[in-house]
Short mmCIF file of C-alpha atoms in Angstrom, two decimals:
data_model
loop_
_atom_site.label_atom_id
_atom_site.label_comp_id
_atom_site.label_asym_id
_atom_site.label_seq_id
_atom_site.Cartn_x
_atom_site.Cartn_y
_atom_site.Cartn_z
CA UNK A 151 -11.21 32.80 -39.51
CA UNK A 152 -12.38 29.11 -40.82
CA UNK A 153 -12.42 26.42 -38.81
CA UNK A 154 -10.29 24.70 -41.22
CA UNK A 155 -7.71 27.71 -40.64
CA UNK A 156 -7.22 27.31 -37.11
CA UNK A 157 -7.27 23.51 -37.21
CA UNK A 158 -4.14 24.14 -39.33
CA UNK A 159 -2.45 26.64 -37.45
CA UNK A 160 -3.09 23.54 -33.96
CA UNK A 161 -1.58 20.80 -36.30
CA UNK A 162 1.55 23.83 -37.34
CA UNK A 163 1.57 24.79 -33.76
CA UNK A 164 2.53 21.22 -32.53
CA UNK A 165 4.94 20.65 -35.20
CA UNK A 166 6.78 23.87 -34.19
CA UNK A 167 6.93 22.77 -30.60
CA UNK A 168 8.43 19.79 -31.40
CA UNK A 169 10.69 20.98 -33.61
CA UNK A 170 12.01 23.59 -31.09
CA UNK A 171 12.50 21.20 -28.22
CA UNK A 172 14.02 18.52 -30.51
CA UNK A 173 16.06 20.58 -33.09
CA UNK A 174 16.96 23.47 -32.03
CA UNK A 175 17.11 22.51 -28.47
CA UNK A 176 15.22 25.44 -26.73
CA UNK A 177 14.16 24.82 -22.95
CA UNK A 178 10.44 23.40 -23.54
CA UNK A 179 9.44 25.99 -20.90
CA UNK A 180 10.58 28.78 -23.95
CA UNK A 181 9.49 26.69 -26.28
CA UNK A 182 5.94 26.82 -25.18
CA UNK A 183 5.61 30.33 -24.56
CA UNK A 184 7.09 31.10 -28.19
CA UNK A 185 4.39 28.58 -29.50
CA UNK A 186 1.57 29.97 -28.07
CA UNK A 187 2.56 33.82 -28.90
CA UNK A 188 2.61 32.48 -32.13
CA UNK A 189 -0.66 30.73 -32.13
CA UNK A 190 -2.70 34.13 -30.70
CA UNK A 191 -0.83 35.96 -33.21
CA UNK A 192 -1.66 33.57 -36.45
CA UNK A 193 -5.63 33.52 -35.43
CA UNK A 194 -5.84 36.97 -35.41
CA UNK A 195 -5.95 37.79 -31.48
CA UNK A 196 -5.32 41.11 -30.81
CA UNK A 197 -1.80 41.40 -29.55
CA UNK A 198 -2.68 43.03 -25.71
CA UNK A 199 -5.08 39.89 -25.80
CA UNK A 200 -2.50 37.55 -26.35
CA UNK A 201 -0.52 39.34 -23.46
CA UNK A 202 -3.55 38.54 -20.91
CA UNK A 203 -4.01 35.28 -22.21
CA UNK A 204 -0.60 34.46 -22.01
CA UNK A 205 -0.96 35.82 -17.95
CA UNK A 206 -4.07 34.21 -17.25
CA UNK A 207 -3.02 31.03 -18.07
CA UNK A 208 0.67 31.35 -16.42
CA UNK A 209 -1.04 32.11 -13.06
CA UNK A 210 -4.07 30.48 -13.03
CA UNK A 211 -2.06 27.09 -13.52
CA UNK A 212 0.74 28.51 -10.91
CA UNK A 213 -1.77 29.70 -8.31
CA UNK A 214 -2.43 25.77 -8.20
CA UNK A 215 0.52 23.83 -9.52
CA UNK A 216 3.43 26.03 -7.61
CA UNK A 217 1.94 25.44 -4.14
CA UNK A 218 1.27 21.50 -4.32
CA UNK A 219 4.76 20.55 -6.24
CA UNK A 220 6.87 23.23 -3.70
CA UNK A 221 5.18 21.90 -1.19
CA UNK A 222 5.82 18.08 -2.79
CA UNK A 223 9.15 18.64 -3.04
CA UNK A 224 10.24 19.83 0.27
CA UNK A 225 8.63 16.68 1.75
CA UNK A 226 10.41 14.47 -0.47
CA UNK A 227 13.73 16.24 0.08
CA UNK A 228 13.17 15.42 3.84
CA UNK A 229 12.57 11.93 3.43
CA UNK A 230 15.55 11.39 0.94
CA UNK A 231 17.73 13.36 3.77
CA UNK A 232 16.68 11.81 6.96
CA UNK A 233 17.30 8.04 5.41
CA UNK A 234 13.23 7.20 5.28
CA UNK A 235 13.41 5.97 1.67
CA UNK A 236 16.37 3.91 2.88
CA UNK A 237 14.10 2.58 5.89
CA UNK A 238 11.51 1.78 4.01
CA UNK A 239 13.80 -0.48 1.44
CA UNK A 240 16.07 -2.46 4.44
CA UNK A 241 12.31 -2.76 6.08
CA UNK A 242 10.77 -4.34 3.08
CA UNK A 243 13.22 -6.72 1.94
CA UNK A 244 13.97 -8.22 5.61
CA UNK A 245 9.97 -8.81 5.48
CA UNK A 246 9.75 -10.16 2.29
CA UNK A 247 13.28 -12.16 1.84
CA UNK A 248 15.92 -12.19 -0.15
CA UNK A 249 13.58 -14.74 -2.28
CA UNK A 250 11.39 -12.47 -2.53
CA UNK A 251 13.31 -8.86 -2.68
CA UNK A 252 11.92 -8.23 -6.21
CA UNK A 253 8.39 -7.57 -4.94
CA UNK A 254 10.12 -5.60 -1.73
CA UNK A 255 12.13 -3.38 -4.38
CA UNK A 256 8.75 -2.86 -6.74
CA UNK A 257 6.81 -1.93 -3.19
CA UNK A 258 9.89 0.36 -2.33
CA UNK A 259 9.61 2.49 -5.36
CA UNK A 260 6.05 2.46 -5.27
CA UNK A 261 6.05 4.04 -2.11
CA UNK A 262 8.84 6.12 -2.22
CA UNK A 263 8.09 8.00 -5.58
CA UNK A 264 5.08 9.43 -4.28
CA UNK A 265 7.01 12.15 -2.31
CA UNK A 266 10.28 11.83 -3.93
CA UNK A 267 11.27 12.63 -7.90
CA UNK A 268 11.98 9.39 -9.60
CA UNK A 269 15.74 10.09 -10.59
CA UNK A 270 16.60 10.89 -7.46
CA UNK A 271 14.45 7.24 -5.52
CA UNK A 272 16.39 5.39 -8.12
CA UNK A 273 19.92 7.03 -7.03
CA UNK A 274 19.45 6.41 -3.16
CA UNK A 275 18.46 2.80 -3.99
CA UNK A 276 20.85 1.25 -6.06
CA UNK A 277 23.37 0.65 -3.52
CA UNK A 278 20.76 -1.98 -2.42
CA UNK A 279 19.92 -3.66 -6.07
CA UNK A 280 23.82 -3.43 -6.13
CA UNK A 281 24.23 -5.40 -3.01
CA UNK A 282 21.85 -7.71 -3.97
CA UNK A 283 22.81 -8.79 -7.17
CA UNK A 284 26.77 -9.84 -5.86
CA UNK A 285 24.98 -11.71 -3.09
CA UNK A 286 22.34 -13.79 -5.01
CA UNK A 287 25.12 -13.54 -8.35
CA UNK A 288 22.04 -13.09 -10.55
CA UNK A 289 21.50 -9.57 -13.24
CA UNK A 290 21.31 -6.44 -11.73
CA UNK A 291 18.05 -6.41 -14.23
CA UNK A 292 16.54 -8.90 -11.61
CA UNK A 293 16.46 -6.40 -9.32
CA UNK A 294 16.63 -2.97 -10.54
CA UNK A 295 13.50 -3.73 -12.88
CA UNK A 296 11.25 -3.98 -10.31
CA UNK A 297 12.79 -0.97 -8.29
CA UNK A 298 12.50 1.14 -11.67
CA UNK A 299 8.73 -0.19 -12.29
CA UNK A 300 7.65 0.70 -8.93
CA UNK A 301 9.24 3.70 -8.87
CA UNK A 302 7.77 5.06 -12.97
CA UNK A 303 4.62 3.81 -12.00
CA UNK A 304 4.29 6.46 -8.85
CA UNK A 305 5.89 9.05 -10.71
CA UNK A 306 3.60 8.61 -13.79
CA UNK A 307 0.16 7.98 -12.18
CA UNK A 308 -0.19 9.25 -8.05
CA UNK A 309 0.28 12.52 -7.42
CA UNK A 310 1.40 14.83 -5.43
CA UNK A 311 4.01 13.55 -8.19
CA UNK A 312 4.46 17.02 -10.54
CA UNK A 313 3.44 15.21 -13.55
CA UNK A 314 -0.49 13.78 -12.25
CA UNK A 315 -0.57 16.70 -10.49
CA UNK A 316 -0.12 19.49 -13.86
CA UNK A 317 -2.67 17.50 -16.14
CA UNK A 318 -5.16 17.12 -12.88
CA UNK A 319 -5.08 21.27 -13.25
CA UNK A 320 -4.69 21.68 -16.82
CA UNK A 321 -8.29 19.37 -16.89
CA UNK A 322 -9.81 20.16 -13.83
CA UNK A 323 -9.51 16.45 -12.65
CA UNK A 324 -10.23 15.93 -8.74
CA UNK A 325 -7.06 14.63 -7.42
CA UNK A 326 -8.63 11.95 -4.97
CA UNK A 327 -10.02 10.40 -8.09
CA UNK A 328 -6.38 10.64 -9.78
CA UNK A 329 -4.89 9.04 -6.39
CA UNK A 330 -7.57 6.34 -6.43
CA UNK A 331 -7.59 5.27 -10.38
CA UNK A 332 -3.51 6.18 -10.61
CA UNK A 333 -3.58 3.17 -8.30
CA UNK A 334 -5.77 0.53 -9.75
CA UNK A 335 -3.92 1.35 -12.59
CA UNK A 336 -0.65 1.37 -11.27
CA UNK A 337 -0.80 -1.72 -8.88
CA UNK A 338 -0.79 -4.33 -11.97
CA UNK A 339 1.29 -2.23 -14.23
CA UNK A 340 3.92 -2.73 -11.40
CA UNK A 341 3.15 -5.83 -11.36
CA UNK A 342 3.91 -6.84 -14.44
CA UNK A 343 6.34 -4.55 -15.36
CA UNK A 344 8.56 -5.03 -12.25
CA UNK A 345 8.93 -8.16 -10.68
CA UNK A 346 7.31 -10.60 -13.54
CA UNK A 347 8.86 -8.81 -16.43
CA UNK A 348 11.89 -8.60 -14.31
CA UNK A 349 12.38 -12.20 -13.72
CA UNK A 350 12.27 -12.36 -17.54
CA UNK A 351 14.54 -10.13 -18.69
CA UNK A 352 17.22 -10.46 -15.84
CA UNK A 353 17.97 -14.09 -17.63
CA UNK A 354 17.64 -13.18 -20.56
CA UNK A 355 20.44 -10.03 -20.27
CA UNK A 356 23.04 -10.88 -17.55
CA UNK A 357 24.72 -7.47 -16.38
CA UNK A 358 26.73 -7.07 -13.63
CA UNK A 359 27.81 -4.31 -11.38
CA UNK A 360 29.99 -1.90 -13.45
CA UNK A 361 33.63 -1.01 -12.78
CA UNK A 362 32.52 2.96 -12.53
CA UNK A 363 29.86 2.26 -10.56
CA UNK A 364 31.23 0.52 -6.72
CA UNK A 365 29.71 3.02 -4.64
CA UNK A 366 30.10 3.05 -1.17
CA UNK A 367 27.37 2.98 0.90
CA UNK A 368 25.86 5.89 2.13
CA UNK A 369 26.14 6.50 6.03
CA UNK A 370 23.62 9.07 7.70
CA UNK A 371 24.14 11.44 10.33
CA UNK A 372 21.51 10.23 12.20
CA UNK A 373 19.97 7.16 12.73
CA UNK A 374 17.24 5.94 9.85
CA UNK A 375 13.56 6.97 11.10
CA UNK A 376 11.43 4.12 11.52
CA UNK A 377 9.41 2.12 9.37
CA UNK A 378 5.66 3.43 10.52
CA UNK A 379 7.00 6.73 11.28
CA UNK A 380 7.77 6.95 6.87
CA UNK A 381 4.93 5.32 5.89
CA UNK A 382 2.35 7.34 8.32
CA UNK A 383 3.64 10.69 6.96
CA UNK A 384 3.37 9.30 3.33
CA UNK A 385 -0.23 8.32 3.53
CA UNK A 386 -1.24 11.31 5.65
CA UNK A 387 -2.06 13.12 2.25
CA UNK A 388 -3.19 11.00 0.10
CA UNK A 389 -6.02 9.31 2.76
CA UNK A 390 -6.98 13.10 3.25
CA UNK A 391 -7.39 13.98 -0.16
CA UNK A 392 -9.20 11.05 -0.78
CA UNK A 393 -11.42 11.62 2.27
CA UNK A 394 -12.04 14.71 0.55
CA UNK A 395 -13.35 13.48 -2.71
CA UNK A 396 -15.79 10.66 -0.94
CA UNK A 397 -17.24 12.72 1.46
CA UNK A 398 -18.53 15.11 -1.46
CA UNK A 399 -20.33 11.97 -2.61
CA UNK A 400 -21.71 10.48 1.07
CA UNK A 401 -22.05 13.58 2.78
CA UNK A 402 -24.99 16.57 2.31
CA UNK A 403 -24.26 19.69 1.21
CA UNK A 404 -24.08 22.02 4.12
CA UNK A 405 -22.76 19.09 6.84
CA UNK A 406 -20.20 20.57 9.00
CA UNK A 407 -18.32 17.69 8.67
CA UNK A 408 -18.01 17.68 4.57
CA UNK A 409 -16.94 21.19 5.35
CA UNK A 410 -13.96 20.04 7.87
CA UNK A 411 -12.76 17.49 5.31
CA UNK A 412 -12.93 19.49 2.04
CA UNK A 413 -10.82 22.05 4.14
CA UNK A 414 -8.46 19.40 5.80
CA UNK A 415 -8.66 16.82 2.21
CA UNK A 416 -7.57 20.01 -0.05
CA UNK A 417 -3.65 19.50 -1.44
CA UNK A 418 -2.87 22.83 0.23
CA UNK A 419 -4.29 21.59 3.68
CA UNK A 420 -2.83 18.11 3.05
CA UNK A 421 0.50 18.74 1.59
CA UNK A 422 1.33 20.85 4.33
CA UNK A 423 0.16 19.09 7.39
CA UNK A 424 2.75 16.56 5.94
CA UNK A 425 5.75 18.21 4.84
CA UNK A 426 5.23 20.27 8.46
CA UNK A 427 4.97 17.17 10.36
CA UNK A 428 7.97 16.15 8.53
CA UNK A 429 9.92 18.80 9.55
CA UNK A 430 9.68 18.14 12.83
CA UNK A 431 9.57 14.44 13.12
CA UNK A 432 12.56 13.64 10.23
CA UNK A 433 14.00 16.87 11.17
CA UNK A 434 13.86 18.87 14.35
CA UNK A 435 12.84 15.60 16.54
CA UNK A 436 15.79 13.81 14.68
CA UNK A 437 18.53 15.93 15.34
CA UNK A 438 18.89 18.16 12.60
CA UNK A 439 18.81 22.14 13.61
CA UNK A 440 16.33 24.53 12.61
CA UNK A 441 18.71 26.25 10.32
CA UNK A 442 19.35 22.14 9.11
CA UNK A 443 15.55 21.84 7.91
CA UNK A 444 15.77 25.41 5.93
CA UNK A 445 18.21 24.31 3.92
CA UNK A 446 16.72 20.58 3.28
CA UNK A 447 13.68 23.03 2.46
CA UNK A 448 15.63 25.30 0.08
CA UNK A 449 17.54 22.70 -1.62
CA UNK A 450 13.78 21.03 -2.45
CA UNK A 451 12.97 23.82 -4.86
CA UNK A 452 15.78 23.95 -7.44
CA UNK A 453 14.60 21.08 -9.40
CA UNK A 454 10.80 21.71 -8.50
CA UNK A 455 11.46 25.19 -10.27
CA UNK A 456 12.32 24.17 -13.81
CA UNK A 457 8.98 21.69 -13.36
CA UNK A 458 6.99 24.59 -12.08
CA UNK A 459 7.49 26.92 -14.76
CA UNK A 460 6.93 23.81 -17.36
CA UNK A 461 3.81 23.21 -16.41
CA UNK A 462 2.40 27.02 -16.41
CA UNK A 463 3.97 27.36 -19.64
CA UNK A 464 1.84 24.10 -20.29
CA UNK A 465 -0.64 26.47 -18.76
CA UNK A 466 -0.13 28.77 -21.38
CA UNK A 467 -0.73 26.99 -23.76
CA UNK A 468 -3.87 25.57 -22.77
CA UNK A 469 -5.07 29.44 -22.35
CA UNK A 470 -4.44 30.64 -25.75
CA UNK A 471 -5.89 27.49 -27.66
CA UNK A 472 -8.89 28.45 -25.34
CA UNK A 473 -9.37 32.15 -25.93
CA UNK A 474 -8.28 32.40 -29.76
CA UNK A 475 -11.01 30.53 -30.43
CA UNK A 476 -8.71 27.29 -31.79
CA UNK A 477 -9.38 25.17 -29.13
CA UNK A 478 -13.06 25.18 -29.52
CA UNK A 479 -12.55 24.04 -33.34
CA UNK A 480 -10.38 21.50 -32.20
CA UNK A 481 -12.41 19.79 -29.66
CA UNK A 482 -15.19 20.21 -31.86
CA UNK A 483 -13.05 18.09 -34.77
CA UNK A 484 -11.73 15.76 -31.74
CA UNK A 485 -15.47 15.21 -30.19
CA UNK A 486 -16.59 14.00 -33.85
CA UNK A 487 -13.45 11.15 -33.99
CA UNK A 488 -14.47 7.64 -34.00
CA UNK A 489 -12.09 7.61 -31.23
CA UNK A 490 -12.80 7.39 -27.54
CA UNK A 491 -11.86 10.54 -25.63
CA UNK A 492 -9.86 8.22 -23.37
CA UNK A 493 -8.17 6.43 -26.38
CA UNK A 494 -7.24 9.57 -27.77
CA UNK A 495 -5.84 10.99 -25.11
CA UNK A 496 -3.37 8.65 -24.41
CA UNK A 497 -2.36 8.29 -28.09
CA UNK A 498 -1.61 11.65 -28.42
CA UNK A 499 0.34 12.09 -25.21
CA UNK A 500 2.28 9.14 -27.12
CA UNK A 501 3.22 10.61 -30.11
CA UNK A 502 4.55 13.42 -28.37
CA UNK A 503 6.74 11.31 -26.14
CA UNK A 504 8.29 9.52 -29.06
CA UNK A 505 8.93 12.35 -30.60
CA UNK A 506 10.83 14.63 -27.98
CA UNK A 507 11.40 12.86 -24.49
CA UNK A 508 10.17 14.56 -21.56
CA UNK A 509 7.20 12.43 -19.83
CA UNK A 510 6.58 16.11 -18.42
CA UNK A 511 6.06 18.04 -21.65
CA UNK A 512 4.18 15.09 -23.64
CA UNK A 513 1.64 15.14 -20.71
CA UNK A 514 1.32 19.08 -20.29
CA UNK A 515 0.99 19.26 -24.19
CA UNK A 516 -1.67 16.54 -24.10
CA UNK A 517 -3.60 17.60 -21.37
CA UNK A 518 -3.33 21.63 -22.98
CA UNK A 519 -5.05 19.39 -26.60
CA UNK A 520 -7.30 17.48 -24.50
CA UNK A 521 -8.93 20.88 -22.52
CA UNK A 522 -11.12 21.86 -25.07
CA UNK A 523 -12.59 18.36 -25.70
CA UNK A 524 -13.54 17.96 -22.55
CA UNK A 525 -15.12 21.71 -22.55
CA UNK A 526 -16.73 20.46 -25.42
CA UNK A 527 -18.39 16.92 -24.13
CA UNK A 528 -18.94 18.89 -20.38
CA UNK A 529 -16.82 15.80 -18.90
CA UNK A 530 -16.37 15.95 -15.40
CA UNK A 531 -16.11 14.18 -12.14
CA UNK A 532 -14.70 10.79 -11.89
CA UNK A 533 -14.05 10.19 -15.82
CA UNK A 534 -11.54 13.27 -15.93
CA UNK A 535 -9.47 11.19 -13.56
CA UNK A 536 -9.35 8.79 -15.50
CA UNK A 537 -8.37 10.67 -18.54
CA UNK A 538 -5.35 11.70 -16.47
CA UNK A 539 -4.04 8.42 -15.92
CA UNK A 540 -4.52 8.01 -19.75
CA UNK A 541 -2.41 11.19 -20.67
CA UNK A 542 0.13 9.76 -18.09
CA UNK A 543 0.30 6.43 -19.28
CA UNK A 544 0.46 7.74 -22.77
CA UNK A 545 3.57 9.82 -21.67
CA UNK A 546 5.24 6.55 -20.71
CA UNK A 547 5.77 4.05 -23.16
CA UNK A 548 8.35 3.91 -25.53
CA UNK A 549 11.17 5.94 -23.51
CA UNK A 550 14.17 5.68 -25.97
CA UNK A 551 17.39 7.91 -26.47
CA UNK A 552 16.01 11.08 -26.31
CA UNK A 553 14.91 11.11 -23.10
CA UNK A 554 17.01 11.13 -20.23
CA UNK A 555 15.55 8.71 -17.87
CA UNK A 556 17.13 6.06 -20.46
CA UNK A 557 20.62 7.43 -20.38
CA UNK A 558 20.18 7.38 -16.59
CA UNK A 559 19.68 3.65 -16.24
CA UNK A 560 21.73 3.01 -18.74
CA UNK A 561 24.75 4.95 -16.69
CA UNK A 562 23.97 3.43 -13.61
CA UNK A 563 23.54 -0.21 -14.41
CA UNK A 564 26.26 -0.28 -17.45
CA UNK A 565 24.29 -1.29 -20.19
CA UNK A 566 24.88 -1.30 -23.57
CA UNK A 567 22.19 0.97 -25.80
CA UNK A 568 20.82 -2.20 -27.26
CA UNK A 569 20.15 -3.63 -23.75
CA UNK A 570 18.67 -0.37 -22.60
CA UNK A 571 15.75 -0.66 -24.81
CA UNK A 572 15.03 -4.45 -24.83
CA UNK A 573 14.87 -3.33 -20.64
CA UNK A 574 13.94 -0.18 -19.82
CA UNK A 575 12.07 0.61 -22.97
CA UNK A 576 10.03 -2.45 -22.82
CA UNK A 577 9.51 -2.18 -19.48
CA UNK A 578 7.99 2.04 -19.78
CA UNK A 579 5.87 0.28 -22.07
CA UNK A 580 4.39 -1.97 -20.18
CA UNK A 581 3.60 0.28 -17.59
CA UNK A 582 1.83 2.53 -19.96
CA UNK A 583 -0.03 0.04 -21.92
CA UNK A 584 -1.12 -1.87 -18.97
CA UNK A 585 -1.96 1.21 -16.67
CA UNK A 586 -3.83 2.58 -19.82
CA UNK A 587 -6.23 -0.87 -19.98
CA UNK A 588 -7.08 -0.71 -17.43
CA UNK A 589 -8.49 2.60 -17.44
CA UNK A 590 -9.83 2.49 -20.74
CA UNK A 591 -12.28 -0.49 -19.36
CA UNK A 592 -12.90 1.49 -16.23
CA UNK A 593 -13.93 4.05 -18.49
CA UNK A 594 -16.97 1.43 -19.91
CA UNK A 595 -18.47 1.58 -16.13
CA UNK A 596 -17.59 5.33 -15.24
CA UNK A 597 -19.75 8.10 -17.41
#
């Protein structure tokens, strides 16, 4: 088949995809799959090869993917039950000040998002932008900018978030050099996005707390876990994955000790030294009962499910371009764009935001395009971290009405459609345009 065929039959595939998730509605998990059957099919793959392509890809991106975001989520689920992410807020905002509780929120989110799902951080904080606002009288945008900021940025950039953590496997990205880039990128984007463009914005829109929307505050079981105690089992695995990833560039091959730290720095290893030690320190140590921590545990996975199978559907994807020979034409067309890889990454990941929502599908999509460029150019090491924060901060601007983080915010802080954008939608945007420059200059020093 031409080259010019199967280029046709990429641009037809994406179209479909997008008009199944945003027409006709279908899960983008079934969506995906019926895209790439349709793909092996229409360049001429045998159909018992589009079968094993279709199973190589689901569990090759699984045998990674399912383990680190099961794993994430359990972890998180602990933290959001024991009261940590609560800790960590009260702890912040006595240190900083009221003055000063916009950088304390933006800190919060940034730290709590990187074991806990975005939606939910945002939910067990707002009783505290609430609180804040009647106190100081000032917009609830003041406040809950910054929160959201530092909360989008972790969810978008640092993994063992699910998002960083599918297009680090669709690419074969190192994840220590997605931690460390995902925060250089993420720190200013916060920045500016949070507590700067919040200060903006909150007197420029002045919303109050709505009618709907007096919680009460929540009261734990137990009594909140301290502040080191949170942060410790937070950092425990990023710092080893990153030890990981550094001591393949300071250490020989063959030292016993690169050995102990690829083993102990691997997301596997990492993951569950922490959600184990979280277990017993939030849980067992803290008064919950065995049988307690199970069920934290179970709960975890219900919403890590639907992400799972996303993302090895994403997998999918990725697999068939590969092996029906369409993904070699395409990174062959992409490679020969005026483009940067970088640039173009992140502007396709765009597109596909605006056009159907999900942050998750726009990067899995992206990432599944990007593959065979980057088979194509033999990019590796540090740069294919950086093209993940690209793909990420691609799938972040421009959040509008069909995608459900908007209608979230706009619930929960009672503002009007209108207000939503000139807020939230701005704000998405700066985080992506910001976290993508700085990237795309890294990229100048980083081959």
């Amino acid at each position: 088949m031409s080259g010019n065929m199967l280029i046709l039959i990429a641009v037809l595939a994406i179209f479909a995809l997008l008009f199944l998730v945003i027409r006709t509605k279908l899960h983008a998990f079934v969506a995906l799959l019926l895209v790439s059957l349709l793909v092996g099919i229409a360049a001429g793959m045998p159909l018992e090869g589009v079968i094993e392509s279709i199973t190589a890809g689901m569990g090759g991106t699984l045998g990674f993917v399912a383990v680190v975001v099961g794993l994430g989520a359990m972890f998180g689920q602990m933290l959001e039950v024991s009261g940590g992410a609560e800790r960590l807020a009260q702890t912040l905002i006595k240190k900083f000040g009221e003055d000063k509780a916009q950088w304390a929120l933006g800190l919060t989110g940034f730290i709590v998002a990187v074991p806990v799902f975005f939606d939910v951080g945002f939910i067990i904080l707002v009783p505290l932008v609430y609180s804040l606002a009647k106190k100081t009288g000032k917009s609830l945008l003041h406040y809950a900018i910054p929160l959201l900021a530092g909360l989008a940025v972790t969810h978008s950039f640092i993994p063992p978030t699910p998002g960083p953590i599918a297009v680090a496997d669709l690419i074969g990205a190192e994840l220590g050099w997605v931690i460390l880039f995902g925060s250089l990128a993420g720190i200013p984007a916060m920045i500016i996005a949070g507590p700067l463009f919040g200060r903006y914005i909150g007197k420029k829109i002045h919303v109050t707390v709505p009618d709907y929307m007096e919680l009460e505050e929540k009261e734990y079981d137990k009594e909140l876990p301290g502040f080191g105690l949170v942060t410790s089992l937070i950092l425990i695995p990023l710092v080893l994955i990153l030890m990981n990833t550094f001591s393949d560039m300071l250490l020989d091959e063959g030292d016993p000790l690169r050995a102990f730290l690829s083993f102990m720095g691997h997301p596997f290893v990492a993951l569950t030294i922490a959600t184990l030690l979280a277990f017993i320190l939030l849980g067992t140590k803290h008064g919950y009962t065995k049988e307690d921590v199970q069920g934290i545990a179970n709960k975890a996975l219900e919403p890590a499910g639907i992400i799972i199978l996303v993302t090895g559907a994403g997998g999918v994807f990725k697999q068939v371009l590969i092996d029906s020979g369409v993904g070699e034409v395409l990174g062959d067309k992409m490679a020969s764009s005026a483009l940067p890889p970088i640039l173009l990454a992140f502007l396709i990941a765009a597109a596909v935001r605006v056009a159907q929502g999900s942050a998750t599908v726009s990067m899995v999509t992206a990432a599944g395009l990007m593959s065979p460029l980057i088979t194509s150019m033999s990019m590796e090491g540090p740069v294919l971290g950086l093209m993940v924060i690209a793909i990420a901060a691609g799938a972040t601007v421009l959040s509008h009405v069909n995608d459900s983080g908007f209608w979230l915010v706009n619930r929960f802080l009672g503002l009007t459609e209108k207000d939503t954008l000139k807020s939230w939608t701005v704000m998405e945007t700066l985080i992506g345009v910001v976290g993508f420059l700085v990237v795309f200059v890294l990229s100048f020093f980083i081959s």
